[in-house]
Amino acid sequence: GRLGSMQIPLSTGGSERLWEHLSGAAMGIRQDDWTPQAVGLVVNAMALGGEDGPRCEGSPALLRHLAAVAVAFPQDQWKPREVAITANGMSREGVDDERLFQYLSAVTLSFEAVALDPLNVANIANAYAKLRVRDMPLMAHLAEAAMRAPPEAFSAQAVANIVNAFARVGTRNSTLFSQMAAVALSIPPREFTLQNIGNLMNGMARAEVVHHALAEHLMEAWFLQQEECHHDPQAVCNVLHALASLHMSLPHWEAALLSALASLHPTSLIPQGLANVAWAVAVLRVQDPRVLRWVLDALGPSLLWIEPS
């Protein structure tokens, strides 16, 4: 009972018993003692801690409680970053609370576009895309904010997440995608992680945007990061699938990607990832026996479950 709302997130990261204690403390804090910043920090800490750390049985109840606390604040108490981390954390925790996300949308729409920096845009857009919430007025406002921001304000992660999020919700804003491609080209290749590359290529493919200069730029970034491929197998799948979806012929880079694929263990990929790889290999008409054997071995256990018609 002596823990304040701002102390809860600073104490996370411990054992399951500690999570239980913090959850109980948070549930006991009065509405008047919460702030939007505290709500966002707690939600974000829970999302980060839940990725590979212990969780407690009370976590879902606490998230529902925090959603109720959030919507009780007057809209003018929020700042863009607080909306961004709250929406992002809730979406990562799978909290699909219609009232909360309608409220956060209204709060975001109350901000001037210039007040939303690229990271805020990326986190809010990604949250709504992750939960498959199609809020087109919100996305239009976020697109305006992204297009108003100067290129130097973007990180590789921000531009990748913005493109991927807008593509996932079915936005057909060619001006936005063209501008984001130009921004990505202004970022040095060494600043892109494999996840950034995979998300950006995946977003361009979803939006059906063919941009050869950007693809070459990202493949240069890939070359600098390729030794890390085993740490992010999903990125390999995303890039291969994107090249095949856009029917882009980049033979030199296809060879590097396929070599990286052959070095991965099939169990490191989710079933959808394996399916995407198999489809991409077929579309790209890959003839490398190592890759074909890898695909057959990877799909073997799944194919055994397919009953002949």
PDB file of N, CA, C and O in Angstrom, residues 31 88 95 108 113-114 119 135 169 175 190 195 202 205-206 250 263 271 281 288:
ATOM      1  N   GLN A  31      -7.957   6.281  -8.020  1.00  0.00           N
ATOM      2  CA  GLN A  31      -7.973   6.936  -9.329  1.00  0.00           C
ATOM      3  C   GLN A  31      -7.258   8.285  -9.278  1.00  0.00           C
ATOM      4  O   GLN A  31      -6.478   8.625 -10.161  1.00  0.00           O
ATOM      5  N   ASN A  88       0.563   1.056 -27.232  1.00  0.00           N
ATOM      6  CA  ASN A  88       1.512   0.026 -27.644  1.00  0.00           C
ATOM      7  C   ASN A  88       1.567  -1.109 -26.625  1.00  0.00           C
ATOM      8  O   ASN A  88       1.534  -2.298 -26.988  1.00  0.00           O
ATOM      9  N   VAL A  95      -4.783  -6.645 -25.210  1.00  0.00           N
ATOM     10  CA  VAL A  95      -5.970  -6.039 -24.592  1.00  0.00           C
ATOM     11  C   VAL A  95      -6.782  -5.347 -25.680  1.00  0.00           C
ATOM     12  O   VAL A  95      -6.489  -4.218 -26.075  1.00  0.00           O
ATOM     13  N   THR A 108      -5.742  11.246 -29.379  1.00  0.00           N
ATOM     14  CA  THR A 108      -4.724  11.460 -30.415  1.00  0.00           C
ATOM     15  C   THR A 108      -5.201  12.485 -31.443  1.00  0.00           C
ATOM     16  O   THR A 108      -4.435  13.348 -31.884  1.00  0.00           O
ATOM     17  N   ALA A 113      -0.994  17.802 -35.470  1.00  0.00           N
ATOM     18  CA  ALA A 113      -0.129  16.827 -36.149  1.00  0.00           C
ATOM     19  C   ALA A 113       1.345  17.057 -35.829  1.00  0.00           C
ATOM     20  O   ALA A 113       2.115  16.104 -35.673  1.00  0.00           O
ATOM     21  N   VAL A 114       1.742  18.308 -35.692  1.00  0.00           N
ATOM     22  CA  VAL A 114       3.150  18.612 -35.432  1.00  0.00           C
ATOM     23  C   VAL A 114       3.587  18.169 -34.036  1.00  0.00           C
ATOM     24  O   VAL A 114       4.795  18.078 -33.764  1.00  0.00           O
ATOM     25  N   LEU A 119       8.199   8.529 -33.655  1.00  0.00           N
ATOM     26  CA  LEU A 119       8.110   7.378 -32.754  1.00  0.00           C
ATOM     27  C   LEU A 119       6.709   7.245 -32.176  1.00  0.00           C
ATOM     28  O   LEU A 119       6.174   6.133 -32.067  1.00  0.00           O
ATOM     29  N   ASP A 135      -9.332   2.324 -37.864  1.00  0.00           N
ATOM     30  CA  ASP A 135      -9.787   3.661 -37.493  1.00  0.00           C
ATOM     31  C   ASP A 135      -9.183   4.623 -38.510  1.00  0.00           C
ATOM     32  O   ASP A 135      -8.114   5.181 -38.304  1.00  0.00           O
ATOM     33  N   VAL A 169      -3.266  -2.188 -41.996  1.00  0.00           N
ATOM     34  CA  VAL A 169      -4.664  -1.779 -41.869  1.00  0.00           C
ATOM     35  C   VAL A 169      -5.286  -1.450 -43.225  1.00  0.00           C
ATOM     36  O   VAL A 169      -6.424  -0.989 -43.298  1.00  0.00           O
ATOM     37  N   THR A 175       1.195   8.710 -51.267  1.00  0.00           N
ATOM     38  CA  THR A 175       2.074   9.822 -50.884  1.00  0.00           C
ATOM     39  C   THR A 175       2.856   9.480 -49.624  1.00  0.00           C
ATOM     40  O   THR A 175       4.066   9.732 -49.535  1.00  0.00           O
ATOM     41  N   ARG A 190      23.691   0.889 -42.053  1.00  0.00           N
ATOM     42  CA  ARG A 190      24.150   0.267 -40.801  1.00  0.00           C
ATOM     43  C   ARG A 190      23.185   0.494 -39.641  1.00  0.00           C
ATOM     44  O   ARG A 190      23.283  -0.185 -38.606  1.00  0.00           O
ATOM     45  N   GLN A 195      15.194  -6.879 -38.099  1.00  0.00           N
ATOM     46  CA  GLN A 195      13.749  -6.708 -37.896  1.00  0.00           C
ATOM     47  C   GLN A 195      13.244  -5.476 -38.638  1.00  0.00           C
ATOM     48  O   GLN A 195      12.167  -5.518 -39.247  1.00  0.00           O
ATOM     49  N   ASN A 202       8.229  -6.013 -45.672  1.00  0.00           N
ATOM     50  CA  ASN A 202       6.907  -6.621 -45.547  1.00  0.00           C
ATOM     51  C   ASN A 202       5.812  -5.583 -45.756  1.00  0.00           C
ATOM     52  O   ASN A 202       4.803  -5.843 -46.419  1.00  0.00           O
ATOM     53  N   ALA A 205       5.546  -4.649 -49.393  1.00  0.00           N
ATOM     54  CA  ALA A 205       4.894  -5.726 -50.142  1.00  0.00           C
ATOM     55  C   ALA A 205       3.381  -5.712 -49.912  1.00  0.00           C
ATOM     56  O   ALA A 205       2.598  -5.857 -50.857  1.00  0.00           O
ATOM     57  N   ARG A 206       2.971  -5.531 -48.667  1.00  0.00           N
ATOM     58  CA  ARG A 206       1.529  -5.472 -48.357  1.00  0.00           C
ATOM     59  C   ARG A 206       0.853  -4.315 -49.091  1.00  0.00           C
ATOM     60  O   ARG A 206      -0.282  -4.440 -49.556  1.00  0.00           O
ATOM     61  N   LEU A 250      16.239  -9.604 -57.881  1.00  0.00           N
ATOM     62  CA  LEU A 250      17.519  -9.130 -57.355  1.00  0.00           C
ATOM     63  C   LEU A 250      18.397 -10.361 -57.113  1.00  0.00           C
ATOM     64  O   LEU A 250      18.612 -10.787 -55.968  1.00  0.00           O
ATOM     65  N   SER A 263      20.874 -21.779 -43.530  1.00  0.00           N
ATOM     66  CA  SER A 263      21.614 -21.906 -42.265  1.00  0.00           C
ATOM     67  C   SER A 263      20.684 -21.968 -41.055  1.00  0.00           C
ATOM     68  O   SER A 263      21.138 -22.236 -39.938  1.00  0.00           O
ATOM     69  N   PRO A 271       4.785 -21.912 -38.352  1.00  0.00           N
ATOM     70  CA  PRO A 271       4.215 -22.534 -39.553  1.00  0.00           C
ATOM     71  C   PRO A 271       3.932 -21.555 -40.693  1.00  0.00           C
ATOM     72  O   PRO A 271       4.194 -21.845 -41.851  1.00  0.00           O
ATOM     73  N   VAL A 281       9.975 -19.346 -52.473  1.00  0.00           N
ATOM     74  CA  VAL A 281      10.931 -20.174 -53.226  1.00  0.00           C
ATOM     75  C   VAL A 281      10.325 -20.596 -54.562  1.00  0.00           C
ATOM     76  O   VAL A 281      10.999 -20.609 -55.594  1.00  0.00           O
ATOM     77  N   ASP A 288      18.424 -23.794 -56.310  1.00  0.00           N
ATOM     78  CA  ASP A 288      19.510 -24.238 -55.437  1.00  0.00           C
ATOM     79  C   ASP A 288      19.085 -25.501 -54.687  1.00  0.00           C
ATOM     80  O   ASP A 288      18.145 -25.480 -53.895  1.00  0.00           O
TER      81      ASP A 288
END
